[in-house]
Amino acid sequence: MKFNLENKVAIITGGGSGIGKAISKTLAQQGALVHILELNIDNAKETQVEIEKEGGQAKIHQCNIAVQEEVRNTIGNILTEGTIDILVNNAGVAHVGNVENTLESDFDRVYNVNVKGAYNCIFNVIPHMKKTGGVILNMASVASSVAVPDRFAYSVSKGAILTMTYSVAKDYIDFGIRCNSISPARIHTPFVDGFLEKNYPGREAEMFERLSKTQPIGRMGKPEEVADLALFLCSDEAAFITGTDFPIDGGFIKLNG
Ligand SMILES: NC(=O)c1ccc[n+]([C@@H]2O[C@H](COP(=O)([O-])OP(=O)(O)OC[C@H]3O[C@@H](n4cnc5c(N)ncnc54)[C@H](O)[C@@H]3O)[C@@H](O)[C@H]2O)c1
């Protein structure tokens, strides 16, 4: 079987919703033991139940990835049970606004989760992976390389994730650690529905259509489509790939304008 993850252990942050949930389920379907690090433990539990129903294995850990001590304790506990082969830094938060209407507190919140959260996880798995080799996959965004209008703090944070990917890939290539990132355009997740409900009450359908058309292909992506790319990059079939970003964007970066 290609893309076989039997006997592999994966950590996925933010596996309780959207893209992280799809990645958790897909990696578990291929045989990985999946550890979900989540702020929202009820949602993580739902993912766990769905994975176990399909015959997969998942463990859940309530953990705020923005807090280094919590990440250290959680990853330390996981390591007492065995190895960690795969880390998927998926959890992220967004903010709407240009530089003028981004408060210091908004900037800090986005930075602390999207940038520091990924650093905290990498910082805590690297000593182990240096001994065993491994794969790190970061969730970037089309905003990383071309920015998205009115998403100042978010675009800044996703730019940092892209260069974090390159930096880690360079520093640890000799230890058998591969590090790549995925850059999705708009993917239809609860995150998008919540955004439309909050900002466009009563006009959700119209705005959904408009957001769909920002991808030249004419629709939003599906979490499962991102998960399939994540599976490939985490598998041994991608053994020759490191230090690379993979847009999955319906033509957003190259075909718009
Ligand atoms: N949905 C999109 O259109 C899109 C596009 C490009 C990139 N992305 C990126 O993909 C990733 C997942 O996005 P999504 O749309 O699935 O989001 P989502 O909001 O549906 O899920 C994110 C999950 O992360 C968890 N989380 C948030 N902060 C956390 C923290 N501090 N510690 C632990 N868990 C935390 C949340 O509880 C939630 O379950 C994010 O990094 C996002 O920036 C999303």
mmCIF file with all atom_site columns, N, CA and C in Angstrom, residues 26-60:
data_model
loop_
_atom_site.group_PDB
_atom_site.id
_atom_site.type_symbol
_atom_site.label_atom_id
_atom_site.label_alt_id
_atom_site.label_comp_id
_atom_site.label_asym_id
_atom_site.label_entity_id
_atom_site.label_seq_id
_atom_site.pdbx_PDB_ins_code
_atom_site.Cartn_x
_atom_site.Cartn_y
_atom_site.Cartn_z
_atom_site.occupancy
_atom_site.B_iso_or_equiv
_atom_site.pdbx_formal_charge
_atom_site.auth_seq_id
_atom_site.auth_comp_id
_atom_site.auth_asym_id
_atom_site.auth_atom_id
_atom_site.pdbx_PDB_model_num
ATOM 1   N N  . THR A 1 26 ? -7.405  11.421 8.063  1.00 0.00 ? 26 THR A N  1
ATOM 2   C CA . THR A 1 26 ? -6.711  10.816 6.913  1.00 0.00 ? 26 THR A CA 1
ATOM 3   C C  . THR A 1 26 ? -5.457  10.068 7.361  1.00 0.00 ? 26 THR A C  1
ATOM 4   N N  . LEU A 1 27 ? -4.676  10.684 8.251  1.00 0.00 ? 27 LEU A N  1
ATOM 5   C CA . LEU A 1 27 ? -3.453  10.018 8.719  1.00 0.00 ? 27 LEU A CA 1
ATOM 6   C C  . LEU A 1 27 ? -3.803  8.755  9.515  1.00 0.00 ? 27 LEU A C  1
ATOM 7   N N  . ALA A 1 28 ? -4.882  8.828  10.300 1.00 0.00 ? 28 ALA A N  1
ATOM 8   C CA . ALA A 1 28 ? -5.310  7.652  11.067 1.00 0.00 ? 28 ALA A CA 1
ATOM 9   C C  . ALA A 1 28 ? -5.796  6.540  10.132 1.00 0.00 ? 28 ALA A C  1
ATOM 10  N N  . GLN A 1 29 ? -6.500  6.937  9.060  1.00 0.00 ? 29 GLN A N  1
ATOM 11  C CA . GLN A 1 29 ? -6.968  5.926  8.088  1.00 0.00 ? 29 GLN A CA 1
ATOM 12  C C  . GLN A 1 29 ? -5.793  5.166  7.463  1.00 0.00 ? 29 GLN A C  1
ATOM 13  N N  . GLN A 1 30 ? -4.641  5.850  7.371  1.00 0.00 ? 30 GLN A N  1
ATOM 14  C CA . GLN A 1 30 ? -3.471  5.193  6.765  1.00 0.00 ? 30 GLN A CA 1
ATOM 15  C C  . GLN A 1 30 ? -2.643  4.448  7.807  1.00 0.00 ? 30 GLN A C  1
ATOM 16  N N  . GLY A 1 31 ? -3.156  4.404  9.051  1.00 0.00 ? 31 GLY A N  1
ATOM 17  C CA . GLY A 1 31 ? -2.519  3.548  10.053 1.00 0.00 ? 31 GLY A CA 1
ATOM 18  C C  . GLY A 1 31 ? -1.750  4.259  11.152 1.00 0.00 ? 31 GLY A C  1
ATOM 19  N N  . ALA A 1 32 ? -1.649  5.598  11.070 1.00 0.00 ? 32 ALA A N  1
ATOM 20  C CA . ALA A 1 32 ? -0.882  6.308  12.103 1.00 0.00 ? 32 ALA A CA 1
ATOM 21  C C  . ALA A 1 32 ? -1.653  6.356  13.420 1.00 0.00 ? 32 ALA A C  1
ATOM 22  N N  . LEU A 1 33 ? -0.920  6.346  14.530 1.00 0.00 ? 33 LEU A N  1
ATOM 23  C CA . LEU A 1 33 ? -1.499  6.717  15.822 1.00 0.00 ? 33 LEU A CA 1
ATOM 24  C C  . LEU A 1 33 ? -1.425  8.242  15.878 1.00 0.00 ? 33 LEU A C  1
ATOM 25  N N  . VAL A 1 34 ? -2.593  8.865  16.026 1.00 0.00 ? 34 VAL A N  1
ATOM 26  C CA . VAL A 1 34 ? -2.682  10.314 15.927 1.00 0.00 ? 34 VAL A CA 1
ATOM 27  C C  . VAL A 1 34 ? -2.884  10.940 17.310 1.00 0.00 ? 34 VAL A C  1
ATOM 28  N N  . HIS A 1 35 ? -2.005  11.869 17.671 1.00 0.00 ? 35 HIS A N  1
ATOM 29  C CA . HIS A 1 35 ? -2.180  12.642 18.907 1.00 0.00 ? 35 HIS A CA 1
ATOM 30  C C  . HIS A 1 35 ? -2.669  14.038 18.531 1.00 0.00 ? 35 HIS A C  1
ATOM 31  N N  . ILE A 1 36 ? -3.848  14.388 19.015 1.00 0.00 ? 36 ILE A N  1
ATOM 32  C CA . ILE A 1 36 ? -4.417  15.701 18.693 1.00 0.00 ? 36 ILE A CA 1
ATOM 33  C C  . ILE A 1 36 ? -4.170  16.654 19.857 1.00 0.00 ? 36 ILE A C  1
ATOM 34  N N  . LEU A 1 37 ? -3.494  17.774 19.568 1.00 0.00 ? 37 LEU A N  1
ATOM 35  C CA . LEU A 1 37 ? -3.296  18.827 20.576 1.00 0.00 ? 37 LEU A CA 1
ATOM 36  C C  . LEU A 1 37 ? -4.316  19.919 20.281 1.00 0.00 ? 37 LEU A C  1
ATOM 37  N N  . GLU A 1 38 ? -5.226  20.145 21.204 1.00 0.00 ? 38 GLU A N  1
ATOM 38  C CA . GLU A 1 38 ? -6.356  21.066 20.952 1.00 0.00 ? 38 GLU A CA 1
ATOM 39  C C  . GLU A 1 38 ? -6.668  21.925 22.174 1.00 0.00 ? 38 GLU A C  1
ATOM 40  N N  . LEU A 1 39 ? -7.077  23.140 21.876 1.00 0.00 ? 39 LEU A N  1
ATOM 41  C CA . LEU A 1 39 ? -7.628  24.020 22.898 1.00 0.00 ? 39 LEU A CA 1
ATOM 42  C C  . LEU A 1 39 ? -9.043  23.558 23.243 1.00 0.00 ? 39 LEU A C  1
ATOM 43  N N  . ASN A 1 40 ? -9.790  23.194 22.202 1.00 0.00 ? 40 ASN A N  1
ATOM 44  C CA . ASN A 1 40 ? -11.196 22.808 22.369 1.00 0.00 ? 40 ASN A CA 1
ATOM 45  C C  . ASN A 1 40 ? -11.295 21.280 22.479 1.00 0.00 ? 40 ASN A C  1
ATOM 46  N N  . ILE A 1 41 ? -11.299 20.795 23.717 1.00 0.00 ? 41 ILE A N  1
ATOM 47  C CA . ILE A 1 41 ? -11.194 19.351 23.950 1.00 0.00 ? 41 ILE A CA 1
ATOM 48  C C  . ILE A 1 41 ? -12.470 18.610 23.518 1.00 0.00 ? 41 ILE A C  1
ATOM 49  N N  . ASP A 1 42 ? -13.629 19.295 23.571 1.00 0.00 ? 42 ASP A N  1
ATOM 50  C CA . ASP A 1 42 ? -14.870 18.637 23.124 1.00 0.00 ? 42 ASP A CA 1
ATOM 51  C C  . ASP A 1 42 ? -14.800 18.317 21.627 1.00 0.00 ? 42 ASP A C  1
ATOM 52  N N  . ASN A 1 43 ? -14.300 19.277 20.851 1.00 0.00 ? 43 ASN A N  1
ATOM 53  C CA . ASN A 1 43 ? -14.156 19.034 19.414 1.00 0.00 ? 43 ASN A CA 1
ATOM 54  C C  . ASN A 1 43 ? -13.110 17.956 19.131 1.00 0.00 ? 43 ASN A C  1
ATOM 55  N N  . ALA A 1 44 ? -12.033 17.977 19.924 1.00 0.00 ? 44 ALA A N  1
ATOM 56  C CA . ALA A 1 44 ? -10.998 16.948 19.752 1.00 0.00 ? 44 ALA A CA 1
ATOM 57  C C  . ALA A 1 44 ? -11.605 15.568 20.015 1.00 0.00 ? 44 ALA A C  1
ATOM 58  N N  . LYS A 1 45 ? -12.461 15.500 21.031 1.00 0.00 ? 45 LYS A N  1
ATOM 59  C CA . LYS A 1 45 ? -13.113 14.233 21.385 1.00 0.00 ? 45 LYS A CA 1
ATOM 60  C C  . LYS A 1 45 ? -13.955 13.716 20.208 1.00 0.00 ? 45 LYS A C  1
ATOM 61  N N  . GLU A 1 46 ? -14.671 14.652 19.548 1.00 0.00 ? 46 GLU A N  1
ATOM 62  C CA . GLU A 1 46 ? -15.486 14.256 18.378 1.00 0.00 ? 46 GLU A CA 1
ATOM 63  C C  . GLU A 1 46 ? -14.625 13.635 17.289 1.00 0.00 ? 46 GLU A C  1
ATOM 64  N N  . THR A 1 47 ? -13.464 14.277 17.029 1.00 0.00 ? 47 THR A N  1
ATOM 65  C CA . THR A 1 47 ? -12.549 13.722 16.015 1.00 0.00 ? 47 THR A CA 1
ATOM 66  C C  . THR A 1 47 ? -12.092 12.332 16.437 1.00 0.00 ? 47 THR A C  1
ATOM 67  N N  . GLN A 1 48 ? -11.753 12.212 17.729 1.00 0.00 ? 48 GLN A N  1
ATOM 68  C CA . GLN A 1 48 ? -11.289 10.916 18.241 1.00 0.00 ? 48 GLN A CA 1
ATOM 69  C C  . GLN A 1 48 ? -12.352 9.829  18.043 1.00 0.00 ? 48 GLN A C  1
ATOM 70  N N  . VAL A 1 49 ? -13.605 10.179 18.372 1.00 0.00 ? 49 VAL A N  1
ATOM 71  C CA . VAL A 1 49 ? -14.701 9.199  18.239 1.00 0.00 ? 49 VAL A CA 1
ATOM 72  C C  . VAL A 1 49 ? -14.839 8.777  16.778 1.00 0.00 ? 49 VAL A C  1
ATOM 73  N N  . GLU A 1 50 ? -14.779 9.762  15.862 1.00 0.00 ? 50 GLU A N  1
ATOM 74  C CA . GLU A 1 50 ? -14.918 9.434  14.428 1.00 0.00 ? 50 GLU A CA 1
ATOM 75  C C  . GLU A 1 50 ? -13.776 8.539  13.952 1.00 0.00 ? 50 GLU A C  1
ATOM 76  N N  . ILE A 1 51 ? -12.569 8.820  14.432 1.00 0.00 ? 51 ILE A N  1
ATOM 77  C CA . ILE A 1 51 ? -11.406 8.004  14.029 1.00 0.00 ? 51 ILE A CA 1
ATOM 78  C C  . ILE A 1 51 ? -11.563 6.577  14.565 1.00 0.00 ? 51 ILE A C  1
ATOM 79  N N  . GLU A 1 52 ? -11.975 6.468  15.819 1.00 0.00 ? 52 GLU A N  1
ATOM 80  C CA . GLU A 1 52 ? -12.092 5.127  16.421 1.00 0.00 ? 52 GLU A CA 1
ATOM 81  C C  . GLU A 1 52 ? -13.213 4.321  15.764 1.00 0.00 ? 52 GLU A C  1
ATOM 82  N N  . LYS A 1 53 ? -14.288 5.019  15.352 1.00 0.00 ? 53 LYS A N  1
ATOM 83  C CA . LYS A 1 53 ? -15.389 4.341  14.641 1.00 0.00 ? 53 LYS A CA 1
ATOM 84  C C  . LYS A 1 53 ? -14.884 3.695  13.358 1.00 0.00 ? 53 LYS A C  1
ATOM 85  N N  . GLU A 1 54 ? -13.892 4.359  12.737 1.00 0.00 ? 54 GLU A N  1
ATOM 86  C CA . GLU A 1 54 ? -13.326 3.827  11.474 1.00 0.00 ? 54 GLU A CA 1
ATOM 87  C C  . GLU A 1 54 ? -12.214 2.816  11.727 1.00 0.00 ? 54 GLU A C  1
ATOM 88  N N  . GLY A 1 55 ? -11.996 2.488  13.015 1.00 0.00 ? 55 GLY A N  1
ATOM 89  C CA . GLY A 1 55 ? -10.970 1.490  13.345 1.00 0.00 ? 55 GLY A CA 1
ATOM 90  C C  . GLY A 1 55 ? -9.581  2.069  13.545 1.00 0.00 ? 55 GLY A C  1
ATOM 91  N N  . GLY A 1 56 ? -9.479  3.407  13.569 1.00 0.00 ? 56 GLY A N  1
ATOM 92  C CA . GLY A 1 56 ? -8.173  4.051  13.754 1.00 0.00 ? 56 GLY A CA 1
ATOM 93  C C  . GLY A 1 56 ? -7.861  4.322  15.214 1.00 0.00 ? 56 GLY A C  1
ATOM 94  N N  . GLN A 1 57 ? -6.655  4.874  15.437 1.00 0.00 ? 57 GLN A N  1
ATOM 95  C CA . GLN A 1 57 ? -6.227  5.167  16.813 1.00 0.00 ? 57 GLN A CA 1
ATOM 96  C C  . GLN A 1 57 ? -5.945  6.649  16.977 1.00 0.00 ? 57 GLN A C  1
ATOM 97  N N  . ALA A 1 58 ? -6.553  7.246  18.024 1.00 0.00 ? 58 ALA A N  1
ATOM 98  C CA . ALA A 1 58 ? -6.297  8.661  18.296 1.00 0.00 ? 58 ALA A CA 1
ATOM 99  C C  . ALA A 1 58 ? -6.268  8.901  19.793 1.00 0.00 ? 58 ALA A C  1
ATOM 100 N N  . LYS A 1 59 ? -5.394  9.815  20.214 1.00 0.00 ? 59 LYS A N  1
ATOM 101 C CA . LYS A 1 59 ? -5.383  10.266 21.610 1.00 0.00 ? 59 LYS A CA 1
ATOM 102 C C  . LYS A 1 59 ? -5.510  11.777 21.591 1.00 0.00 ? 59 LYS A C  1
ATOM 103 N N  . ILE A 1 60 ? -6.191  12.311 22.598 1.00 0.00 ? 60 ILE A N  1
ATOM 104 C CA . ILE A 1 60 ? -6.406  13.762 22.596 1.00 0.00 ? 60 ILE A CA 1
ATOM 105 C C  . ILE A 1 60 ? -5.768  14.393 23.826 1.00 0.00 ? 60 ILE A C  1
#
